[in-house]
Coordinates of C-alpha atoms and ligand atoms in Angstrom, one line a residue:
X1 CA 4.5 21.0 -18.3
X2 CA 2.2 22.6 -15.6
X3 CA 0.0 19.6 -15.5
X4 CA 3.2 17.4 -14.4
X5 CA 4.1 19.5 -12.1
X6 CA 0.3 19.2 -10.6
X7 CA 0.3 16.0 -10.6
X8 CA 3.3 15.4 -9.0
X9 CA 2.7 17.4 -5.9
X10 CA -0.9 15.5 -5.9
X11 CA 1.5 12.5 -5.7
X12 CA 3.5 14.1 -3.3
X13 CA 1.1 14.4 -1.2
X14 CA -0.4 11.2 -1.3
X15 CA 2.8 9.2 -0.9
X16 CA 2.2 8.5 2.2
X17 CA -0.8 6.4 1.4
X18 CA 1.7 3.2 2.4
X19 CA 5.3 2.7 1.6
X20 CA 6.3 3.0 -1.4
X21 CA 7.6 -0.8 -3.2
X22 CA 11.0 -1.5 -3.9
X23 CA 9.9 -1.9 -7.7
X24 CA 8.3 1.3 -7.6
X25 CA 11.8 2.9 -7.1
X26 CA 13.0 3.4 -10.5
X27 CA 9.3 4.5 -12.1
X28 CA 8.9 8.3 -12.8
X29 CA 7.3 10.7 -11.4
X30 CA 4.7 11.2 -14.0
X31 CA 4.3 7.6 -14.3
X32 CA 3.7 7.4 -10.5
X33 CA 1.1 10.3 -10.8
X34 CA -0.6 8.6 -13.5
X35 CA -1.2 5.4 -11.4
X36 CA -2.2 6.6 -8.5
X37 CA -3.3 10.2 -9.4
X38 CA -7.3 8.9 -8.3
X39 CA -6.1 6.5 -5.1
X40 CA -6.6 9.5 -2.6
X41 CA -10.0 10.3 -3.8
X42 CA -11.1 7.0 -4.3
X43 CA -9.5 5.2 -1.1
X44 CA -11.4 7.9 1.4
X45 CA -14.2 7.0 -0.8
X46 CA -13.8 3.3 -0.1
X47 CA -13.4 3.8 3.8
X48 CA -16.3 6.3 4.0
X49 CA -18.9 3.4 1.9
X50 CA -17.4 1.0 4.0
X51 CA -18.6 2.8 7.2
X52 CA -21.9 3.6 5.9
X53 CA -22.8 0.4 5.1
X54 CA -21.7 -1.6 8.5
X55 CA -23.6 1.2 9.9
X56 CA -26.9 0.3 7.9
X57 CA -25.9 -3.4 8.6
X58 CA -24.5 -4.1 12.0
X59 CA -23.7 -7.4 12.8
X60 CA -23.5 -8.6 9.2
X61 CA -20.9 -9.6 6.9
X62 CA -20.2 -7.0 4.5
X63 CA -18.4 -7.6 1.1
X64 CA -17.5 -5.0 -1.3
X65 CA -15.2 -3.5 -3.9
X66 CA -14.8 -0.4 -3.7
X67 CA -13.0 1.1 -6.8
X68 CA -15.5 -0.7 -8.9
X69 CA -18.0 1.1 -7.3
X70 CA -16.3 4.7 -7.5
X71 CA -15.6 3.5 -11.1
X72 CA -18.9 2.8 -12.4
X73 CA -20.3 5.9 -10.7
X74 CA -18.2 8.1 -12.5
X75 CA -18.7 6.3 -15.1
X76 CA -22.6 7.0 -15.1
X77 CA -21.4 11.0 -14.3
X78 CA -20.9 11.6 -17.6
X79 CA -24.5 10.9 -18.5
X80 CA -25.3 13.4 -15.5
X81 CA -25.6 17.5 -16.1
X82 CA -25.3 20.4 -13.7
X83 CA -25.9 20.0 -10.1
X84 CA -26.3 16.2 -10.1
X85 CA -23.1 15.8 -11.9
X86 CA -21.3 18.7 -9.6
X87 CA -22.4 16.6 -6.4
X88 CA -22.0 12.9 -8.1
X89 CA -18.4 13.5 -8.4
X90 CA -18.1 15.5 -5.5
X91 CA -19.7 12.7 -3.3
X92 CA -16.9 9.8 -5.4
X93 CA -14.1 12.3 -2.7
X94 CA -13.3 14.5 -5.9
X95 CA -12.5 18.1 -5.9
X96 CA -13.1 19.6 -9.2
X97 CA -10.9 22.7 -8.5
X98 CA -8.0 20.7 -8.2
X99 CA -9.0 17.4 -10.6
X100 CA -10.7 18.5 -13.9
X101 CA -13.6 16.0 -15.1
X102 CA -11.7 15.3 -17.9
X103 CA -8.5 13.9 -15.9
X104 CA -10.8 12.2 -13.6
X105 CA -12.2 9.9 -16.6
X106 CA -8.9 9.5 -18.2
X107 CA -7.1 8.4 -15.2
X108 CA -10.4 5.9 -14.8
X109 CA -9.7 4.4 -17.8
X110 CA -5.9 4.1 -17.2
X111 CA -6.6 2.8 -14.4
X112 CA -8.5 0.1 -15.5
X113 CA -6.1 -0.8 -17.9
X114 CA -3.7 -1.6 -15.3
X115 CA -6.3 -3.4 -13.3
X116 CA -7.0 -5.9 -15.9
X117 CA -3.4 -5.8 -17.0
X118 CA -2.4 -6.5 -13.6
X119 CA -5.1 -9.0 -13.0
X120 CA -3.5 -11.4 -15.7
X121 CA -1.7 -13.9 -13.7
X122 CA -4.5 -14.1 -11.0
X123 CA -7.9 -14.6 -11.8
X124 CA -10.4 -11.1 -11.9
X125 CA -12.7 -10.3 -13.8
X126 CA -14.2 -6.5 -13.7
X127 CA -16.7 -4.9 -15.7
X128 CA -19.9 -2.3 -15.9
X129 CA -22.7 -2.5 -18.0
X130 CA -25.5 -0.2 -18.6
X131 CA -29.0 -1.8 -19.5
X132 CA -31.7 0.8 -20.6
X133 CA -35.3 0.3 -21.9
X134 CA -35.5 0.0 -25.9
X135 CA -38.0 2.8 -25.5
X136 CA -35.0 4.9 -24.7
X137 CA -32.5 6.3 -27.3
X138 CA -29.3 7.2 -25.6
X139 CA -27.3 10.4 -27.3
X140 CA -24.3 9.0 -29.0
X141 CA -21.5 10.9 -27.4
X142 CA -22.9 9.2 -24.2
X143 CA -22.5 5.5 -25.2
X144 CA -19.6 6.2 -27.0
X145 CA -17.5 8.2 -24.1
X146 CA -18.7 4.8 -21.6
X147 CA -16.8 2.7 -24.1
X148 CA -13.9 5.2 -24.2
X149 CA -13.7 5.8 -20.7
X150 CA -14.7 2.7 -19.3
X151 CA -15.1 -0.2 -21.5
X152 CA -18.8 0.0 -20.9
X153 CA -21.7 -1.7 -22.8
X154 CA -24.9 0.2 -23.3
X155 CA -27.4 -2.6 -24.0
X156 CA -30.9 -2.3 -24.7
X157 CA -33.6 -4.9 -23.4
X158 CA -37.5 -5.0 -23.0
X159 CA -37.9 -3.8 -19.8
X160 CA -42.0 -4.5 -20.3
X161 CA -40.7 -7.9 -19.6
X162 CA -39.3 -7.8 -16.0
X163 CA -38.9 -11.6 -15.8
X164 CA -36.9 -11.4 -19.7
X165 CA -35.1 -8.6 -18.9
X166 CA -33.8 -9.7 -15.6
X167 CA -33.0 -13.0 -16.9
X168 CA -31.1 -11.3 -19.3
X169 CA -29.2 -9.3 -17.2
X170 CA -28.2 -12.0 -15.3
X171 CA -27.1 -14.5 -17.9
X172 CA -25.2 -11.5 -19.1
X173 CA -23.2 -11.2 -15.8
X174 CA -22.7 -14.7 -15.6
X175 CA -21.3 -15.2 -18.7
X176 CA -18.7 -11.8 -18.1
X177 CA -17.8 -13.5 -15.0
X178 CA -17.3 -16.8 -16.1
X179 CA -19.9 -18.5 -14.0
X180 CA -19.3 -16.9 -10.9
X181 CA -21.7 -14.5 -10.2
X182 CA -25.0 -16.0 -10.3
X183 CA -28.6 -14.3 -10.3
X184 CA -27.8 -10.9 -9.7
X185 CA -31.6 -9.8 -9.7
X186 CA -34.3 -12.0 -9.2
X187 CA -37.9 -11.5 -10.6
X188 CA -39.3 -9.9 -7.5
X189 CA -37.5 -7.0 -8.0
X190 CA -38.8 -4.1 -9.4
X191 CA -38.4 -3.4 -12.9
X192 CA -36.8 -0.4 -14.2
X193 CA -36.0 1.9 -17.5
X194 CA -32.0 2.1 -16.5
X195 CA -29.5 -0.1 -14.4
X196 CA -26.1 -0.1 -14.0
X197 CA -24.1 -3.7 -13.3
X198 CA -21.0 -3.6 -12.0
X199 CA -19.2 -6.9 -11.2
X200 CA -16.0 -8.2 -9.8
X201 CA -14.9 -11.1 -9.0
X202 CA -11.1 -11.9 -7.5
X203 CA -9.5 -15.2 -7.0
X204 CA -6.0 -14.5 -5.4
X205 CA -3.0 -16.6 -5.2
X206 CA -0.7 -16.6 -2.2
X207 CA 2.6 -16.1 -2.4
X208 CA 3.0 -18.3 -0.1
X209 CA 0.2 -20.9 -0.1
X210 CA -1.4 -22.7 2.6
X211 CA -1.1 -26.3 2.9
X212 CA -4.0 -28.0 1.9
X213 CA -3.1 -30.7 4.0
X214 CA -3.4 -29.0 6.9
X215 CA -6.5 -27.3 6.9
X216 CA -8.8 -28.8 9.5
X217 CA -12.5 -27.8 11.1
X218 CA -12.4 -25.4 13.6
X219 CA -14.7 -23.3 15.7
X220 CA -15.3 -19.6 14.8
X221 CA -16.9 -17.3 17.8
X222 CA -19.3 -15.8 15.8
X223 CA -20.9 -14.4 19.2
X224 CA -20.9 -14.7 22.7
X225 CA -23.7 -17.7 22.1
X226 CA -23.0 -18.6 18.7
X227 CA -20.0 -20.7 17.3
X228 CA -19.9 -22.3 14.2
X229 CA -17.7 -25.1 12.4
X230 CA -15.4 -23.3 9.3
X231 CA -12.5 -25.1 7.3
X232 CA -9.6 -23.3 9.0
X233 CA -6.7 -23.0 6.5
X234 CA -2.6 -23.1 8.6
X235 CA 0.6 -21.9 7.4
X236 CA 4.1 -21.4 9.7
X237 CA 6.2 -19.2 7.6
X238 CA 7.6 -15.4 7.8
X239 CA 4.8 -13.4 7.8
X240 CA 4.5 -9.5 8.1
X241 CA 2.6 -8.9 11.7
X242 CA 1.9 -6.2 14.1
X243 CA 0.1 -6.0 17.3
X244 CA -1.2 -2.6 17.0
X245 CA -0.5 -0.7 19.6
X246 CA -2.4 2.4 19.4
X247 CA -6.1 0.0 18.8
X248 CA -6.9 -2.8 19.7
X249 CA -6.0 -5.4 17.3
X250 CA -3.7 -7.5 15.6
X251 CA -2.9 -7.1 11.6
X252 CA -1.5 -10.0 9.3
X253 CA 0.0 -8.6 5.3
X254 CA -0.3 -11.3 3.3
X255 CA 0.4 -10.8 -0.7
X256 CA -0.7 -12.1 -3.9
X257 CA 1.1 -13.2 -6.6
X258 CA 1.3 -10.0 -8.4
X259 CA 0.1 -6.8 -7.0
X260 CA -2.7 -7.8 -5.2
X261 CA -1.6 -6.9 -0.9
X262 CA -3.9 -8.5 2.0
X263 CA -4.2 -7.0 5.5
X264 CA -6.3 -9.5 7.6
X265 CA -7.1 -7.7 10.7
X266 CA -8.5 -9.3 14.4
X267 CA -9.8 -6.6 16.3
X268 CA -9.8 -8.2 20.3
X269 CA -13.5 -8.7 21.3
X270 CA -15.9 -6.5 21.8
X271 CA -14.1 -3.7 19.9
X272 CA -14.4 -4.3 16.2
X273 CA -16.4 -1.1 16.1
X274 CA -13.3 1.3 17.6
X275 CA -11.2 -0.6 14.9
X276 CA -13.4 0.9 12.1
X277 CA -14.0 3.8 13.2
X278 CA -10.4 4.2 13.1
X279 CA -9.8 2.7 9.0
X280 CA -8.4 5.2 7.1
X281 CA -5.0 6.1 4.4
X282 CA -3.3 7.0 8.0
X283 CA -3.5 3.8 9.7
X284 CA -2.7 1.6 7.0
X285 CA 0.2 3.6 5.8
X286 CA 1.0 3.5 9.7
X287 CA 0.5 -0.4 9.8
X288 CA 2.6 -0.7 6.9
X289 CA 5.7 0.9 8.1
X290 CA 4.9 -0.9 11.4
X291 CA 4.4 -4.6 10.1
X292 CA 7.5 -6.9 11.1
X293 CA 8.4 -10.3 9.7
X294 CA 8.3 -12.6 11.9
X295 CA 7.9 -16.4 12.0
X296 CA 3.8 -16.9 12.2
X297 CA 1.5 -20.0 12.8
X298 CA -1.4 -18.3 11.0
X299 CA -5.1 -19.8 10.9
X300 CA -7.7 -18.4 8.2
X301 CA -11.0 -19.7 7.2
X302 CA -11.2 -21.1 4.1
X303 CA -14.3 -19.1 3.2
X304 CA -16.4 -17.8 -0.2
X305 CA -17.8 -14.6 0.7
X306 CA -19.9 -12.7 -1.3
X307 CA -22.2 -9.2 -0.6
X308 CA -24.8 -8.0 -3.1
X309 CA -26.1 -4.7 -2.4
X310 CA -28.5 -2.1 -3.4
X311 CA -26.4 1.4 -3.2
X312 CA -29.0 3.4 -3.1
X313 CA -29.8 4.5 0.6
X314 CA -25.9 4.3 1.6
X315 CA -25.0 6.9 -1.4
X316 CA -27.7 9.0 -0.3
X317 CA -26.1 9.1 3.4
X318 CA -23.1 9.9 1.3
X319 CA -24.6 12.8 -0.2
X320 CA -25.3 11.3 -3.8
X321 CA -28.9 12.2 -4.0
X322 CA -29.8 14.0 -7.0
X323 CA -29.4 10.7 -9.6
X324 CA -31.5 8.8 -7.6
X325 CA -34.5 11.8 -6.9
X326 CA -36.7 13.8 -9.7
X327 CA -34.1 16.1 -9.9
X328 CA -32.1 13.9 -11.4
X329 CA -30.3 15.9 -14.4
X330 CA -29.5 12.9 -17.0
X331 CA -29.3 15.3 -20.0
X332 CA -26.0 14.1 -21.1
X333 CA -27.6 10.6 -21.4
X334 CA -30.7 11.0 -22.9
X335 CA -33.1 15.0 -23.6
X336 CA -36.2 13.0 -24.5
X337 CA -37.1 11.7 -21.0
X338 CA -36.9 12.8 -17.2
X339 CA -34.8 9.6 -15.8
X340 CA -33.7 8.8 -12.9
X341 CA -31.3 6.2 -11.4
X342 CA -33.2 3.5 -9.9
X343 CA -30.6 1.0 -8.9
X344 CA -27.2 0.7 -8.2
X345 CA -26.4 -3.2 -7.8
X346 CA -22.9 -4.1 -6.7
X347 CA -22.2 -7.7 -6.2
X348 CA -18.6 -9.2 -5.3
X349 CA -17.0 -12.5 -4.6
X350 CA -14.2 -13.6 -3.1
X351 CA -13.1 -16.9 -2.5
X352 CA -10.3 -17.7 0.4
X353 CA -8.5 -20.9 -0.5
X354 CA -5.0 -22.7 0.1
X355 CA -3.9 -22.5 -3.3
X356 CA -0.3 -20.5 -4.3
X357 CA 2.7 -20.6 -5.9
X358 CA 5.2 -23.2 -5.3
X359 CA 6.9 -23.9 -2.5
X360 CA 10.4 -22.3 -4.1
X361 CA 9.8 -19.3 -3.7
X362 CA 8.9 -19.4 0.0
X363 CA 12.2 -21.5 0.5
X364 CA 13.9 -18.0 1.2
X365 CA 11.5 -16.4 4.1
X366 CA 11.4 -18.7 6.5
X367 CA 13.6 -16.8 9.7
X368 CA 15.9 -19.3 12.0
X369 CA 14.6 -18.3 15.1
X370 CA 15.3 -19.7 18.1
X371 CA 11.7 -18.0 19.5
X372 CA 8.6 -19.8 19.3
X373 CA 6.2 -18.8 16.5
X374 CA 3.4 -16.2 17.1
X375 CA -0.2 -18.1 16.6
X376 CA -3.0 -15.8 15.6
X377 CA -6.2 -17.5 15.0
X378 CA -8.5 -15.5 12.7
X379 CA -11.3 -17.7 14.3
X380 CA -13.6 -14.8 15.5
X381 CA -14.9 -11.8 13.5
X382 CA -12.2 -10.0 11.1
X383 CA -11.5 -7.6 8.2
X384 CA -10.0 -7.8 5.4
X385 CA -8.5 -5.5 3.3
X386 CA -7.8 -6.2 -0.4
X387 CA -5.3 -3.8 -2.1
X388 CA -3.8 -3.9 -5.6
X389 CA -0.7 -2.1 -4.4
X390 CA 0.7 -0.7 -8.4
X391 CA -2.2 1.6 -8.3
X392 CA -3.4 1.5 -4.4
X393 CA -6.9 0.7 -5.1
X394 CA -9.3 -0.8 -2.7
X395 CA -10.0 -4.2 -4.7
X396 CA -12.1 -5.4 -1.9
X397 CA -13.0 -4.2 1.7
X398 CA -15.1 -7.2 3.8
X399 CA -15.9 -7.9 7.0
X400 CA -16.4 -11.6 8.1
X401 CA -19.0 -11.8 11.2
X402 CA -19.9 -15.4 10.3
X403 CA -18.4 -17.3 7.9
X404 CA -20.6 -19.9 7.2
Ligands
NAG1 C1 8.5 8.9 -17.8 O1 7.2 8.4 -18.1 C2 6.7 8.9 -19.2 C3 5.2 8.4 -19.3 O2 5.2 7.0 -19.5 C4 7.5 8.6 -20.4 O3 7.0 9.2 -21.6 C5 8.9 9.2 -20.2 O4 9.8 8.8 -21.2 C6 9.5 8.7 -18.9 N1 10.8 9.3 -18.6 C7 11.8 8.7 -18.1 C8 13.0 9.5 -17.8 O5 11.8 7.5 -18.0
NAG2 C1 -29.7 19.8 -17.0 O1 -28.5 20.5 -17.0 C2 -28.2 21.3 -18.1 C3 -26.8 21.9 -18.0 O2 -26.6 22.4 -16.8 C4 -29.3 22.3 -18.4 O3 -29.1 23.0 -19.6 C5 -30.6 21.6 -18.4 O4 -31.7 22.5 -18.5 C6 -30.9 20.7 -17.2 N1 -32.0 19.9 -17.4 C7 -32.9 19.6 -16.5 C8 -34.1 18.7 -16.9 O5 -32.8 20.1 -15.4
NAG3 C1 -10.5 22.0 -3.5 O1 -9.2 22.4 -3.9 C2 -9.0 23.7 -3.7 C3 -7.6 24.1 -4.3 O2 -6.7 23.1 -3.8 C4 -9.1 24.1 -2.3 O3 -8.9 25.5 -2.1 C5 -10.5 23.8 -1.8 O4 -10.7 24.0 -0.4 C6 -10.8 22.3 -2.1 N1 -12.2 22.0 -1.8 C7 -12.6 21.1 -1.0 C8 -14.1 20.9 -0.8 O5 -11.8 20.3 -0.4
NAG4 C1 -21.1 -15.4 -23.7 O1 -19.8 -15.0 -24.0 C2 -19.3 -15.6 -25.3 C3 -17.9 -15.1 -25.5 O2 -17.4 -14.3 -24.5 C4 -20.2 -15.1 -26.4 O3 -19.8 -15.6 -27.6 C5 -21.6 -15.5 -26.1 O4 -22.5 -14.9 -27.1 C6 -22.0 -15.0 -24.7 N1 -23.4 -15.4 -24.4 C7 -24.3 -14.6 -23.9 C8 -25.6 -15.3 -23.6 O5 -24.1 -13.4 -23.8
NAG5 C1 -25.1 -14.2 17.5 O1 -25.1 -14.7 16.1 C2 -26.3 -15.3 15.8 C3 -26.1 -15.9 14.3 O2 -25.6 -14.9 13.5 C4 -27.5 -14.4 15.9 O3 -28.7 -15.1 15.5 C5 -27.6 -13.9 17.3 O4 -28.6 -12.9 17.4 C6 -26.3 -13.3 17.8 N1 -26.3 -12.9 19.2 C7 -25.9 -11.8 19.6 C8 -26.0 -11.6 21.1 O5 -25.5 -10.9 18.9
NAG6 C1 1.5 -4.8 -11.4 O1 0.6 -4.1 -12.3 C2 1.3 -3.5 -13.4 C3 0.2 -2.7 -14.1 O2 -0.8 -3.5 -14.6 C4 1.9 -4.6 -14.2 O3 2.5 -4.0 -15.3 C5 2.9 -5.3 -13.4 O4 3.4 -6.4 -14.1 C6 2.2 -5.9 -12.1 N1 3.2 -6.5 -11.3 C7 3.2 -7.7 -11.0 C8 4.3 -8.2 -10.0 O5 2.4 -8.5 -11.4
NAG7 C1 19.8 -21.5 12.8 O1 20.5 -20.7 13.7 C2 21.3 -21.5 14.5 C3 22.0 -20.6 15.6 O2 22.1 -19.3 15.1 C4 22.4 -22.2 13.6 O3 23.2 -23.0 14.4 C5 21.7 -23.0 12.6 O4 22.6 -23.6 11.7 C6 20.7 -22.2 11.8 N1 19.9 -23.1 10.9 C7 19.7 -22.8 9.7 C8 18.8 -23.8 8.9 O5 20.1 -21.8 9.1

């Protein structure tokens, strides 16, 4: 079939992404092609948005998840006609030559299948949601094709009533997340005919836990003048590390139960900006072939960290313009009214703790060396980098500045 044989030199050349699992081994091709036909597109997307925004907020602590985002966003492309559509997708890292729109929104919605599938034995929750004014009638093959696609909601609500509507919203979120997303718009913002929600929350457990017992204050550098008090979380135990040596910075691969991966990454001080500049598919597939167990006494804060963000400017940067401007072509969502795309809110939370599986299954990793452990102390500004590794999507890309 032509279309395998596509997708499996699309596969082909993505492969080197990172390594390959050992599970992996036995799945075939088309399956592999299937999984991770949109991780190319969608983890230069993920760098690229996680760039921009540092950029627009230096010094800050940034929290995102980045296939949600390239998820709702082609999700709210098939509301889009012409141009905007052409440069919507265009901007999400796809090349319509190669990908055709109709594999792009299939693999979406295979892809969150597996996501949620995947996400059974930890907790996440993921979800879009499209509000719209009752004033507007949405065309049918629209609200239908977001269910199909993307599990999406089209709900109506009185947006005449900012301070209903909003409170509307938000109870809605809270409820999909159970809880844990609070107040994603407040009354001072500006009311609107369309929004988009997209939510995510993660809760991970370690393969190998920390021991709550052992997690003890500590100072974090947040600057050269400021240092704050954080709950620093210890484990001693074989850990995958690597002192980069081609930047300037020390990575730590920590997994999940399940497929969720974790690269925790201390760039030396002063040069956390050469370290991002430098994120891409290369240099984790390089750090992942470069990682080495070793024993580790490894310090983590025990941090929640959360990011809520208005898209809007960064996406423009990125070249997705047209939704948000007057030229915005929403024919496919509605042909009564000129609309446009006011926000794009994006809210994630993440929540660091000790907890993991029992202490049998870590009986097996811990080396006999006659070496003393390595000690890395994440107790000055980091990354972190949240893979699900089945389908190498970016679950989460943050950057902790200050913890507290
Ligand atoms: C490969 O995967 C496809 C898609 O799931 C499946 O239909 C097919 O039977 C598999 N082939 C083999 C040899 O396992
Ligand atoms: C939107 O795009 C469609 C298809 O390209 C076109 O027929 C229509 O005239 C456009 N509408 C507007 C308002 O530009
Ligand atoms: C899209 O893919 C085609 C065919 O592989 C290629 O020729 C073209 O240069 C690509 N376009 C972009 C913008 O990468
Ligand atoms: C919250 O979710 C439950 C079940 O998921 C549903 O029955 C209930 O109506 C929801 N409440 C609101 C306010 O959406
Ligand atoms: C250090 O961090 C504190 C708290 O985030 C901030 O107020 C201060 O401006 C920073 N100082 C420098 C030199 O960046
Ligand atoms: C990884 O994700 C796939 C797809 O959702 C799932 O079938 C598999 O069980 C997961 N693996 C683990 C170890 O949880
Ligand atoms: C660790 O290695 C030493 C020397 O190779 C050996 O004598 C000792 O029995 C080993 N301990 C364990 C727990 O395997």
């Amino acid at each position: 079939m032509p279309l395998t044989l596509y997708a499996c030199l699309l596969w082909l050349s993505t492969s080197g992404l990172w390594t390959i699992q050992a599970e992996d081994t036995h799945a075939n091709v088309s399956m592999r092609s299937q999984h991770r036909g949109l991780a190319p597109a969608n983890v230069d997307f993920a760098f690229s948005l996680y760039k921009h925004l540092m950029a627009s907020a230096p010094g800050e602590n940034i929290f995102i998840s980045p296939v949600s985002i390239s998820m709702a966003l082609s999700m709210v492309s098939l509301g889009t006609c012409g141009h905007t559509r052409t440069q919507l997708l265009q901007g999400l890292g796809f090349n319509l030559t190669e990908t055709s729109e109709a594999e792009i929104h299939q693999s979406f919605r295979h892809l969150h299948h597996l996501l949620r599938e995947s996400a059974t034995s930890l907790e996440m929750t993921m979800g879009n949601a499209l509000f719209h004014d009752r004033s507007l009638e949405l065309l049918e093959t629209f609200s239908a094709d977001i269910k199909r696609y993307y599990d999406s909601e089209a709900l109506t609500t009185d947006f005449q009533d900012w301070a209903g509507a909003s409170r509307q919203i938000n109870e809605y979120v809270k409820n999909k997340t159970q809880g844990k997303i609070v107040n994603l718009f407040s009354e001072l913002d500006s009311p609107a005919i369309l929004i988009l929600i997209n939510y995510i929350f993660y809760k991970g457990t370690w393969a190998q836990p920390f021991d709550p017992e052992s997690t003890w204050e500590e100072n974090f550098y947040v600057n050269e003048t400021t240092v704050v008090k954080v709950p620093m979380m210890f484990q001693s135990s074989a850990i995958n590390y690597l002192r980069d040596s081609e930047l300037p910075c020390q990575v730590v691969q920590l997994d999940y139960v399940g497929n969720g991966t974790v690269f925790f990454i201390l760039p030396e001080e002063g040069k956390m900006d050469m370290v991002i500049t430098a994120l891409s598919r290369d240099t984790i597939q390089r750090w992942s072939t470069s990682l080495t167990t070793g024993q580790v006494d490894l310090y983590v804060p025990k941090v929640s960290i959360s990011g809520a963000y208005d898209l809007q400017s960064v996406l423009a940067d990125m070249g997705i313009a047209d939704v948000f401007s007057n030229q915005a072509n929403f024919s496919g969502i509605t042909q009564e009214a000129q609309l446009k795309l006011s926000k794009v809110v994006h809210k994630a939370v993440l929540q660091l703790d000790e907890k993991g599986v029992q202490a049998a299954a870590s009986t097996g990793l811990t080396l006999n060396l006659t070496s003393e452990p390595l000690t890395i102390r994440f107790n000055k500004p980091f990354l972190i980098l949240i893979f699900d590794h089945f389908t190498w999507s970016s679950l989460f890309l943050g950057k902790v500045v200050n913890p507290t």
